[in-house]
Amino acid sequence: MLKNQSPRVFLPQFPESYWIATASIPSFPRLTHDIQVDVAIVGAGISGITTAYLLSKQGLKVALIEAGEMLTGTTGHTTAKITAQHDLIYDEFISHLGKEQTRLYYEANREAFQFIKQTIHEHQISCDFTEEDAYIYTSSDEFVEKIAAEFAAYEALGIPGDYLEQAPLPFQTKAAVVMKHQAQFNPMPYLLHLANHAAQKQGCQIYEHTTAVSIEKGNPATVITNEGHRITCKYAVSCSHFPFYDGGGFYFAKMHAKRAYILAVKTSEQFPGGMFISAEEPKRSLRSFMANGEKMVLIAGESHKTGQGICTFKHYEALQNFGEQYLGIQEICYRWSAQDLVTLDKLPYIGRTDSDEPNILVATGYKKWGMTTGTAAALLIEKLVTGGHSPYQELFKPDRFHADPSIKTFIVQNADVVDHFISGKLEMIFKKPEELQNDEGAVVRANGKRAGAYRDQQGQLHIVDTTCTHMGCEVEWNDGERTWDCPCHGSRFSYKGGVLEGPAKKPLKRIE
């Protein structure tokens, strides 16, 4: 029986992140001329901003550029858990990487946690930081042994934790593993403070609406923008979620994109505190936060490969049903989704793109855990730029290849790409653009060819070529976000065709 006996509440009509909606984000100018710096950083999310803060603090001349607006990408759509507990991962890593490498992964993320905590304390940043225990729980018999194995990995690695049968949740669980003394926060005031400190006190130059499209290799290197402006630099760092510069890394074949969905809700049941994620699919993630002095809950999950979900609005509805059943939803204040990149071996790619290009660095593939991993990336990049030593350099190097599990994952992922490429080309389309209602989008047949159409709320029709400009797959309509998403490599486009997520760099062609 549903906890909430009142009439069913409505989902917000448009997606909007609570973090972004309630933040006062300053604007920065577009780059309109050539510049010369020590370090050029592309991407103003948690990795880019933290890296700019650290390197500016070292006295280096830094430029931070962002294709859109600061913090409105993946960082602005996070659940904002600061934790080294990244789902069921440690037992798996021990089997693939060994105990020592797995311990390094934990220590890298634990150091990132400590850096965030200490920085908040040092600068007295008001960002709703609270320490919480983090739980992975299961309600399925199938995952009890996996939870037990994960706890055994905690013990082997010396990670503070416990094994429980019943997690402190308002429904029955069969097993849970808890990692002690993790944290959560509002990432916007924290990162805005770092950006402001880097810009005003440390001289970092920040530019928005400035898209990096390529790099001219050399020492110095040169970052080229879409308007032809040149940033000459000793080091170039790609923190742009999906790397804007491939450099022979073949990241489109070594990562896949996944989307997940989030509701910010008021509940009738008291939330117990702590941070929770289910071991089984579909994922269910829970954490609380304070909004205007009132406790609210983030309900997240429903992960799937980008462009390959069901009618995406149904993912929000599934989270709503879960929340109503166990917490009693009084109001859904915000809904949004996020995109994350997963590497072949589930470790992020952080470091030099290639041994022949030591001054070009990349940070990507955080597997939904960007608050700690993105910070760990910044700490590692600082060391690589300033000549320091990091024990994590080999673990995260982008040109690594672990045969187990990378070969199997590579084959499965790229077979999936081929399948979606072929099925998209052979799909029979009968719907016509004129059949669409206001605020409806669909794949249609226009001028005898496959196309994508969206009729906005004012009745204006927007039609685009559905062939992704990255590698020619056919994009699909995402009704929950009103976007065109590529099922092959995760590129996303607005309903007008503009690029929202890479690896695509060029917009979809408009059709009149």
Coordinates of C-alpha atoms in Angstrom, one line a residue, residues 5-476:
Q5 CA -2.9 8.3 0.5
S6 CA -3.4 11.8 -0.9
P7 CA -4.0 12.3 -4.7
R8 CA -1.0 11.4 -6.8
V9 CA 1.4 14.3 -7.1
F10 CA 2.5 15.5 -10.5
L11 CA 6.0 15.4 -12.0
P12 CA 7.4 18.8 -13.0
Q13 CA 6.8 19.5 -16.7
F14 CA 10.4 20.5 -17.4
P15 CA 13.7 19.0 -16.0
E16 CA 15.6 21.3 -13.7
S17 CA 18.4 20.5 -11.2
Y18 CA 17.8 21.7 -7.7
W19 CA 21.5 22.6 -7.4
I20 CA 21.5 24.8 -10.5
A21 CA 18.1 26.3 -9.9
T22 CA 19.0 27.6 -6.4
A23 CA 22.5 28.8 -7.2
S24 CA 23.7 32.3 -8.1
I25 CA 26.1 31.4 -10.8
P26 CA 28.1 34.3 -12.2
S27 CA 28.6 34.8 -15.9
F28 CA 32.0 35.1 -17.6
P29 CA 32.9 36.5 -21.0
R30 CA 33.5 34.6 -24.2
L31 CA 37.1 34.4 -25.4
T32 CA 37.4 36.8 -28.3
H33 CA 41.2 36.9 -28.8
D34 CA 44.4 34.8 -28.7
I35 CA 46.0 34.4 -25.3
Q36 CA 49.1 32.7 -23.8
V37 CA 49.1 30.9 -20.4
D38 CA 50.9 28.2 -18.5
V39 CA 47.9 25.9 -18.4
A40 CA 44.7 25.8 -20.5
I41 CA 41.9 23.8 -18.8
V42 CA 38.8 22.8 -20.9
G43 CA 35.6 22.1 -18.9
A44 CA 34.3 24.0 -15.9
G45 CA 32.9 21.2 -13.8
I46 CA 34.4 19.8 -10.6
S47 CA 37.6 18.5 -12.2
G48 CA 38.2 21.7 -14.2
I49 CA 37.4 24.2 -11.4
T50 CA 39.4 22.2 -8.8
T51 CA 42.4 21.9 -11.1
A52 CA 42.3 25.6 -11.9
Y53 CA 42.1 26.4 -8.2
L54 CA 45.1 24.2 -7.4
L55 CA 47.3 25.3 -10.2
S56 CA 46.5 29.0 -9.8
K57 CA 47.4 28.6 -6.1
Q58 CA 50.8 27.3 -7.2
G59 CA 51.4 30.6 -9.1
L60 CA 50.8 29.3 -12.6
K61 CA 48.9 31.4 -15.2
V62 CA 45.7 29.5 -15.9
A63 CA 42.8 29.8 -18.4
L64 CA 39.6 27.8 -17.7
I65 CA 37.2 27.6 -20.7
E66 CA 33.7 26.2 -20.9
A67 CA 31.6 25.5 -24.0
G68 CA 28.4 26.4 -22.2
E69 CA 28.0 27.9 -18.7
M70 CA 30.0 27.0 -15.7
L71 CA 28.7 24.1 -13.6
T72 CA 25.6 23.4 -15.8
G73 CA 27.0 20.0 -17.1
T74 CA 27.3 16.7 -15.3
T75 CA 28.6 18.4 -12.1
G76 CA 25.4 20.4 -11.8
H77 CA 23.2 17.3 -12.1
T78 CA 25.0 15.1 -9.5
T79 CA 23.5 13.5 -6.4
A80 CA 26.5 15.1 -4.6
K81 CA 27.7 12.2 -2.5
I82 CA 31.3 12.5 -1.4
T83 CA 32.2 8.9 -0.9
A84 CA 34.8 6.2 -1.7
Q85 CA 31.9 3.7 -1.8
H86 CA 31.3 3.4 -5.5
D87 CA 28.7 0.6 -5.6
L88 CA 29.9 -3.0 -5.5
I89 CA 33.4 -2.4 -6.8
Y90 CA 36.1 -3.4 -4.4
D91 CA 35.7 -7.2 -4.6
E92 CA 35.6 -6.9 -8.4
F93 CA 38.7 -4.7 -8.5
I94 CA 40.6 -7.1 -6.2
S95 CA 39.9 -10.0 -8.6
H96 CA 40.9 -7.9 -11.7
L97 CA 43.6 -5.6 -10.4
G98 CA 44.9 -7.2 -7.2
K99 CA 44.8 -5.9 -3.6
E100 CA 47.5 -3.2 -3.9
Q101 CA 46.0 -1.5 -6.9
T102 CA 42.5 -1.7 -5.4
R103 CA 43.8 -0.1 -2.1
L104 CA 45.3 2.7 -4.2
Y105 CA 41.8 3.3 -5.8
Y106 CA 40.3 3.6 -2.3
E107 CA 43.1 5.8 -1.0
A108 CA 42.8 8.2 -4.0
N109 CA 39.1 8.7 -3.4
R110 CA 39.6 8.9 0.4
E111 CA 42.3 11.7 -0.1
A112 CA 39.8 13.5 -2.4
F113 CA 37.2 13.3 0.4
Q114 CA 39.7 14.7 2.9
F115 CA 40.6 17.5 0.5
I116 CA 37.0 18.6 0.0
K117 CA 36.4 18.4 3.8
Q118 CA 39.5 20.4 4.6
T119 CA 38.9 23.0 1.9
I120 CA 35.4 23.6 3.2
H121 CA 36.8 24.1 6.7
E122 CA 39.7 26.3 5.6
H123 CA 37.5 28.7 3.5
Q124 CA 34.4 28.4 5.8
I125 CA 32.2 27.5 2.9
S126 CA 28.5 27.1 3.7
C127 CA 27.5 24.2 1.5
D128 CA 25.4 21.9 3.7
F129 CA 28.3 19.5 4.2
T130 CA 27.3 16.7 6.6
E131 CA 29.1 13.4 7.3
E132 CA 27.0 10.4 6.7
D133 CA 27.5 6.6 6.5
A134 CA 27.1 5.2 3.0
Y135 CA 25.2 1.9 2.5
I136 CA 24.9 -0.6 -0.4
Y137 CA 21.8 -2.7 0.3
T138 CA 19.9 -5.5 -1.3
S139 CA 16.3 -6.8 -1.1
S140 CA 17.2 -9.7 -3.4
D141 CA 18.5 -13.2 -2.4
E142 CA 20.7 -13.1 -5.5
F143 CA 22.8 -10.3 -4.1
V144 CA 23.4 -11.4 -0.5
E145 CA 26.6 -13.2 -1.4
K146 CA 27.8 -10.3 -3.4
I147 CA 27.2 -7.9 -0.4
A148 CA 29.1 -10.4 1.8
A149 CA 32.0 -10.5 -0.7
E150 CA 32.1 -6.7 -0.8
F151 CA 32.4 -6.6 3.0
A152 CA 35.2 -9.2 2.9
A153 CA 37.0 -6.9 0.5
Y154 CA 36.5 -4.0 2.9
E155 CA 38.1 -6.0 5.6
A156 CA 41.0 -7.1 3.4
L157 CA 41.7 -3.5 2.4
G158 CA 41.2 -2.0 5.9
I159 CA 38.2 0.1 4.9
P160 CA 36.1 1.0 8.0
G161 CA 32.7 -0.6 7.6
D162 CA 30.1 -3.2 8.8
Y163 CA 27.9 -5.9 7.4
L164 CA 24.2 -5.7 8.2
E165 CA 21.1 -7.7 7.4
Q166 CA 18.7 -4.8 7.8
A167 CA 19.8 -1.4 6.5
P168 CA 18.2 1.6 8.4
L169 CA 15.5 2.0 5.7
P170 CA 11.7 1.9 5.9
F171 CA 11.5 -1.4 4.0
Q172 CA 13.0 -4.8 4.5
T173 CA 16.5 -5.6 3.2
K174 CA 18.3 -8.9 3.2
A175 CA 21.9 -7.6 3.5
A176 CA 23.8 -4.3 3.5
V177 CA 27.4 -3.2 3.7
V178 CA 28.2 0.2 5.2
M179 CA 31.2 2.4 4.7
K180 CA 31.6 4.7 7.7
H181 CA 32.1 8.5 7.8
Q182 CA 31.4 9.5 4.2
A183 CA 29.7 12.8 3.4
Q184 CA 27.2 14.8 1.2
F185 CA 26.9 18.4 0.3
N186 CA 25.6 21.0 -2.1
P187 CA 28.4 21.2 -4.7
M188 CA 27.5 24.6 -6.1
P189 CA 28.6 27.0 -3.3
Y190 CA 31.7 24.9 -2.8
L191 CA 32.8 25.0 -6.4
L192 CA 31.7 28.6 -7.0
H193 CA 33.9 29.6 -4.0
L194 CA 36.9 27.7 -5.6
A195 CA 36.2 29.4 -9.0
N196 CA 35.8 32.8 -7.5
H197 CA 39.0 32.4 -5.3
A198 CA 41.0 31.2 -8.3
A199 CA 39.7 34.1 -10.5
Q200 CA 39.8 37.0 -8.1
K201 CA 42.7 36.1 -5.8
Q202 CA 44.9 33.9 -8.0
G203 CA 44.4 35.5 -11.4
C204 CA 42.8 32.6 -13.2
Q205 CA 41.1 33.7 -16.5
I206 CA 37.6 32.1 -16.9
Y207 CA 35.8 32.1 -20.3
E208 CA 32.3 30.8 -21.0
H209 CA 30.6 30.0 -24.3
T210 CA 34.0 29.1 -25.6
T211 CA 34.2 25.7 -27.3
A212 CA 37.6 23.9 -27.7
V213 CA 37.7 21.9 -30.9
S214 CA 41.3 20.7 -31.3
I215 CA 44.8 20.9 -30.1
E216 CA 48.0 21.7 -32.1
K217 CA 50.6 19.4 -30.5
G218 CA 54.0 20.7 -29.5
N219 CA 55.7 22.4 -26.6
P220 CA 54.0 24.8 -26.2
A221 CA 50.7 23.3 -27.3
T222 CA 47.8 25.3 -28.7
V223 CA 44.1 24.9 -27.9
I224 CA 41.9 26.0 -30.8
T225 CA 38.4 27.2 -30.3
N226 CA 35.4 27.0 -32.6
E227 CA 35.8 30.7 -33.4
G228 CA 39.4 30.2 -34.4
H229 CA 41.0 31.8 -31.3
R230 CA 44.2 30.2 -30.0
I231 CA 45.3 29.5 -26.4
T232 CA 49.0 28.8 -26.4
C233 CA 50.0 26.9 -23.3
K234 CA 52.7 24.7 -21.7
Y235 CA 50.0 22.2 -20.6
A236 CA 46.5 21.5 -22.0
V237 CA 44.0 19.7 -19.8
S238 CA 40.8 18.2 -21.0
C239 CA 38.2 18.1 -18.2
S240 CA 35.2 18.4 -20.6
H241 CA 33.3 15.2 -19.5
F242 CA 33.8 13.5 -22.8
P243 CA 37.3 14.5 -24.0
F244 CA 37.2 17.1 -26.7
Y245 CA 40.6 15.9 -27.9
D246 CA 41.1 12.2 -28.7
G247 CA 44.8 12.1 -29.4
G248 CA 44.7 8.5 -30.4
G249 CA 42.9 7.5 -27.2
F250 CA 39.8 6.2 -29.0
Y251 CA 37.7 7.2 -26.0
F252 CA 34.5 6.7 -28.0
A253 CA 35.3 3.0 -28.2
K254 CA 36.7 2.7 -24.7
M255 CA 33.8 4.3 -22.8
H256 CA 30.0 4.1 -22.9
A257 CA 27.5 6.7 -21.7
K258 CA 24.8 6.0 -19.2
R259 CA 21.9 8.2 -18.0
A260 CA 20.2 8.1 -14.6
Y261 CA 17.2 10.0 -13.2
I262 CA 16.7 12.1 -10.0
L263 CA 13.6 13.4 -8.2
A264 CA 13.9 15.9 -5.3
V265 CA 10.8 15.3 -3.1
K266 CA 9.1 16.3 0.1
T267 CA 8.1 13.1 2.0
S268 CA 5.5 12.3 4.6
E269 CA 7.8 9.7 6.2
Q270 CA 10.9 10.7 8.1
F271 CA 14.1 9.9 6.2
P272 CA 16.5 8.0 8.5
G273 CA 19.7 9.7 7.4
G274 CA 22.6 8.2 5.6
M275 CA 23.3 7.6 1.9
F276 CA 21.9 4.5 0.2
I277 CA 22.2 2.7 -3.1
S278 CA 20.8 -0.7 -4.1
A279 CA 23.0 -3.5 -5.3
E280 CA 20.5 -4.7 -7.8
E281 CA 19.0 -3.1 -10.9
P282 CA 17.0 -1.0 -11.4
K283 CA 19.2 1.1 -9.1
R284 CA 17.6 3.0 -6.2
S285 CA 19.7 5.7 -4.6
L286 CA 18.6 7.8 -1.6
R287 CA 20.0 10.8 0.3
S288 CA 18.5 13.8 2.1
F289 CA 19.2 17.5 1.8
M290 CA 18.0 20.7 3.3
A291 CA 16.0 23.3 1.2
N292 CA 14.9 26.5 2.9
G293 CA 15.2 24.8 6.3
E294 CA 13.1 21.8 5.3
K295 CA 14.5 18.3 4.8
M296 CA 13.9 16.8 1.4
V297 CA 15.0 13.6 -0.3
L298 CA 16.8 12.8 -3.5
I299 CA 15.5 9.6 -5.1
A300 CA 17.7 8.5 -8.0
G301 CA 18.3 5.5 -10.3
E302 CA 16.8 3.9 -13.4
S303 CA 20.2 3.9 -15.1
H304 CA 20.5 2.8 -18.8
K305 CA 22.8 3.4 -21.8
T306 CA 22.1 6.8 -23.4
G307 CA 19.6 6.6 -26.2
Q308 CA 18.6 3.0 -25.3
G309 CA 16.0 3.5 -22.5
I310 CA 12.3 3.0 -22.6
C311 CA 10.1 6.2 -23.0
T312 CA 12.4 8.2 -20.7
F313 CA 9.5 9.8 -18.8
K314 CA 8.7 6.3 -17.5
H315 CA 12.0 6.3 -15.6
Y316 CA 10.8 9.3 -13.6
E317 CA 7.5 7.6 -13.0
A318 CA 9.3 4.5 -11.7
L319 CA 11.2 6.5 -9.2
Q320 CA 8.0 8.3 -8.2
N321 CA 6.2 4.9 -7.6
F322 CA 9.2 3.8 -5.4
G323 CA 9.1 7.0 -3.4
E324 CA 5.3 6.9 -2.9
Q325 CA 5.5 3.3 -1.7
Y326 CA 8.2 3.7 0.9
L327 CA 8.5 7.4 1.8
G328 CA 5.2 8.9 0.9
I329 CA 5.7 11.8 -1.5
Q330 CA 3.9 15.0 -0.7
E331 CA 5.5 17.0 -3.5
I332 CA 8.0 16.5 -6.3
C333 CA 9.8 19.8 -6.4
Y334 CA 12.5 19.1 -9.1
R335 CA 13.3 16.3 -11.6
W336 CA 16.4 16.0 -13.7
S337 CA 18.8 13.5 -15.2
A338 CA 22.5 13.1 -15.5
Q339 CA 24.9 11.5 -18.0
D340 CA 28.1 9.6 -16.9
L341 CA 30.8 7.8 -18.7
V342 CA 32.0 4.3 -17.9
T343 CA 35.4 2.9 -19.0
L344 CA 36.2 -0.6 -20.0
D345 CA 37.7 -1.5 -16.6
K346 CA 35.5 0.9 -14.6
L347 CA 38.6 3.0 -13.5
P348 CA 38.7 6.6 -14.7
Y349 CA 41.2 7.8 -17.3
I350 CA 43.3 10.5 -15.7
G351 CA 46.7 11.6 -16.8
R352 CA 48.8 12.1 -20.0
T353 CA 47.0 11.1 -23.1
D354 CA 50.1 9.6 -24.6
S355 CA 53.8 9.2 -23.6
D356 CA 54.6 11.2 -26.7
E357 CA 52.4 14.1 -25.6
P358 CA 53.4 14.6 -21.9
N359 CA 51.9 18.1 -21.9
I360 CA 48.4 17.1 -22.9
L361 CA 46.3 15.6 -20.1
V362 CA 42.8 14.2 -19.7
A363 CA 40.3 13.4 -16.9
T364 CA 37.2 11.4 -17.8
G365 CA 35.2 8.2 -17.1
Y366 CA 34.0 8.8 -13.5
K367 CA 31.2 6.1 -13.5
K368 CA 28.7 8.3 -11.6
W369 CA 31.1 9.1 -8.8
G370 CA 32.5 12.4 -9.9
M371 CA 32.6 14.3 -6.6
T372 CA 35.5 12.2 -5.2
T373 CA 36.9 10.9 -8.5
G374 CA 36.8 14.3 -10.2
T375 CA 38.6 15.8 -7.2
A376 CA 41.2 13.0 -7.2
A377 CA 41.7 13.8 -10.9
A378 CA 42.5 17.4 -10.1
L379 CA 44.9 16.4 -7.4
L380 CA 46.7 14.0 -9.7
I381 CA 46.9 16.5 -12.6
E382 CA 48.4 19.1 -10.2
K383 CA 51.2 16.7 -9.5
L384 CA 51.8 15.9 -13.2
V385 CA 51.9 19.6 -14.2
T386 CA 54.1 20.7 -11.3
G387 CA 56.6 17.8 -11.4
G388 CA 55.4 16.2 -8.2
H389 CA 54.9 12.5 -7.5
S390 CA 51.6 10.7 -7.3
P391 CA 51.2 7.1 -6.3
Y392 CA 48.0 7.0 -8.5
Q393 CA 49.7 7.9 -11.8
E394 CA 50.0 4.3 -13.1
L395 CA 46.6 3.2 -11.8
F396 CA 44.7 5.8 -13.7
K397 CA 46.9 6.4 -16.8
P398 CA 44.6 6.7 -19.9
D399 CA 46.7 4.4 -22.2
R400 CA 46.5 1.4 -19.9
F401 CA 44.8 -1.8 -20.9
H402 CA 43.8 -4.6 -18.6
A403 CA 42.9 -7.7 -20.7
D404 CA 40.5 -8.8 -17.9
P405 CA 37.9 -7.3 -18.1
S406 CA 38.7 -4.9 -20.9
I407 CA 38.7 -7.2 -23.9
K408 CA 35.3 -8.7 -23.1
T409 CA 33.8 -5.3 -22.3
F410 CA 35.2 -3.9 -25.5
I411 CA 33.7 -6.6 -27.6
V412 CA 30.3 -6.4 -25.9
Q413 CA 30.1 -2.6 -26.1
N414 CA 31.1 -2.3 -29.7
A415 CA 28.9 -5.2 -30.8
D416 CA 26.1 -3.1 -29.2
V417 CA 27.2 -0.1 -31.2
V418 CA 27.0 -2.1 -34.5
D419 CA 23.6 -3.4 -33.6
H420 CA 22.2 0.0 -33.0
F421 CA 23.9 1.5 -36.1
I422 CA 22.3 -1.1 -38.3
S423 CA 18.8 -1.1 -36.6
G424 CA 18.7 2.7 -36.8
K425 CA 19.3 2.6 -40.6
L426 CA 16.7 -0.2 -41.2
E427 CA 14.0 1.2 -39.0
M428 CA 10.7 1.7 -40.8
I429 CA 9.2 5.2 -40.1
F430 CA 5.6 6.1 -40.9
K431 CA 4.8 9.1 -38.6
K432 CA 4.7 12.5 -40.3
P433 CA 5.7 15.8 -38.8
E434 CA 2.3 17.3 -39.2
E435 CA 0.8 14.6 -36.9
L436 CA 2.8 15.9 -33.8
Q437 CA 0.9 17.7 -31.0
N438 CA 2.4 20.6 -29.1
D439 CA 5.3 19.6 -26.9
E440 CA 5.7 16.3 -28.7
G441 CA 8.8 14.9 -30.4
A442 CA 9.3 11.8 -32.5
V443 CA 11.3 10.2 -35.3
V444 CA 9.3 11.0 -38.5
R445 CA 9.5 10.7 -42.2
A446 CA 10.2 14.0 -43.9
N447 CA 10.9 14.6 -47.6
G448 CA 11.0 10.8 -47.9
K449 CA 13.8 10.3 -45.3
R450 CA 14.2 9.6 -41.6
A451 CA 14.2 12.8 -39.6
G452 CA 13.6 14.0 -36.0
A453 CA 10.7 16.5 -35.3
Y454 CA 9.6 18.4 -32.2
R455 CA 6.6 20.7 -32.1
D456 CA 7.2 23.2 -29.2
Q457 CA 4.5 24.5 -26.9
Q458 CA 3.8 27.4 -29.2
G459 CA 3.2 25.0 -32.1
Q460 CA 6.4 25.7 -34.0
L461 CA 7.9 22.7 -35.7
H462 CA 11.7 21.9 -35.4
I463 CA 13.0 19.2 -37.8
V464 CA 16.5 17.9 -37.8
D465 CA 18.5 15.1 -39.6
T466 CA 18.7 12.2 -37.1
T467 CA 22.1 11.1 -38.3
C468 CA 24.6 11.7 -35.5
T469 CA 27.5 13.9 -36.6
H470 CA 30.0 11.8 -34.7
M471 CA 29.9 8.5 -36.6
G472 CA 26.6 8.3 -38.4
C473 CA 24.3 6.4 -36.0
E474 CA 20.7 7.4 -35.8
V475 CA 19.7 9.4 -32.7
E476 CA 16.5 8.7 -30.8

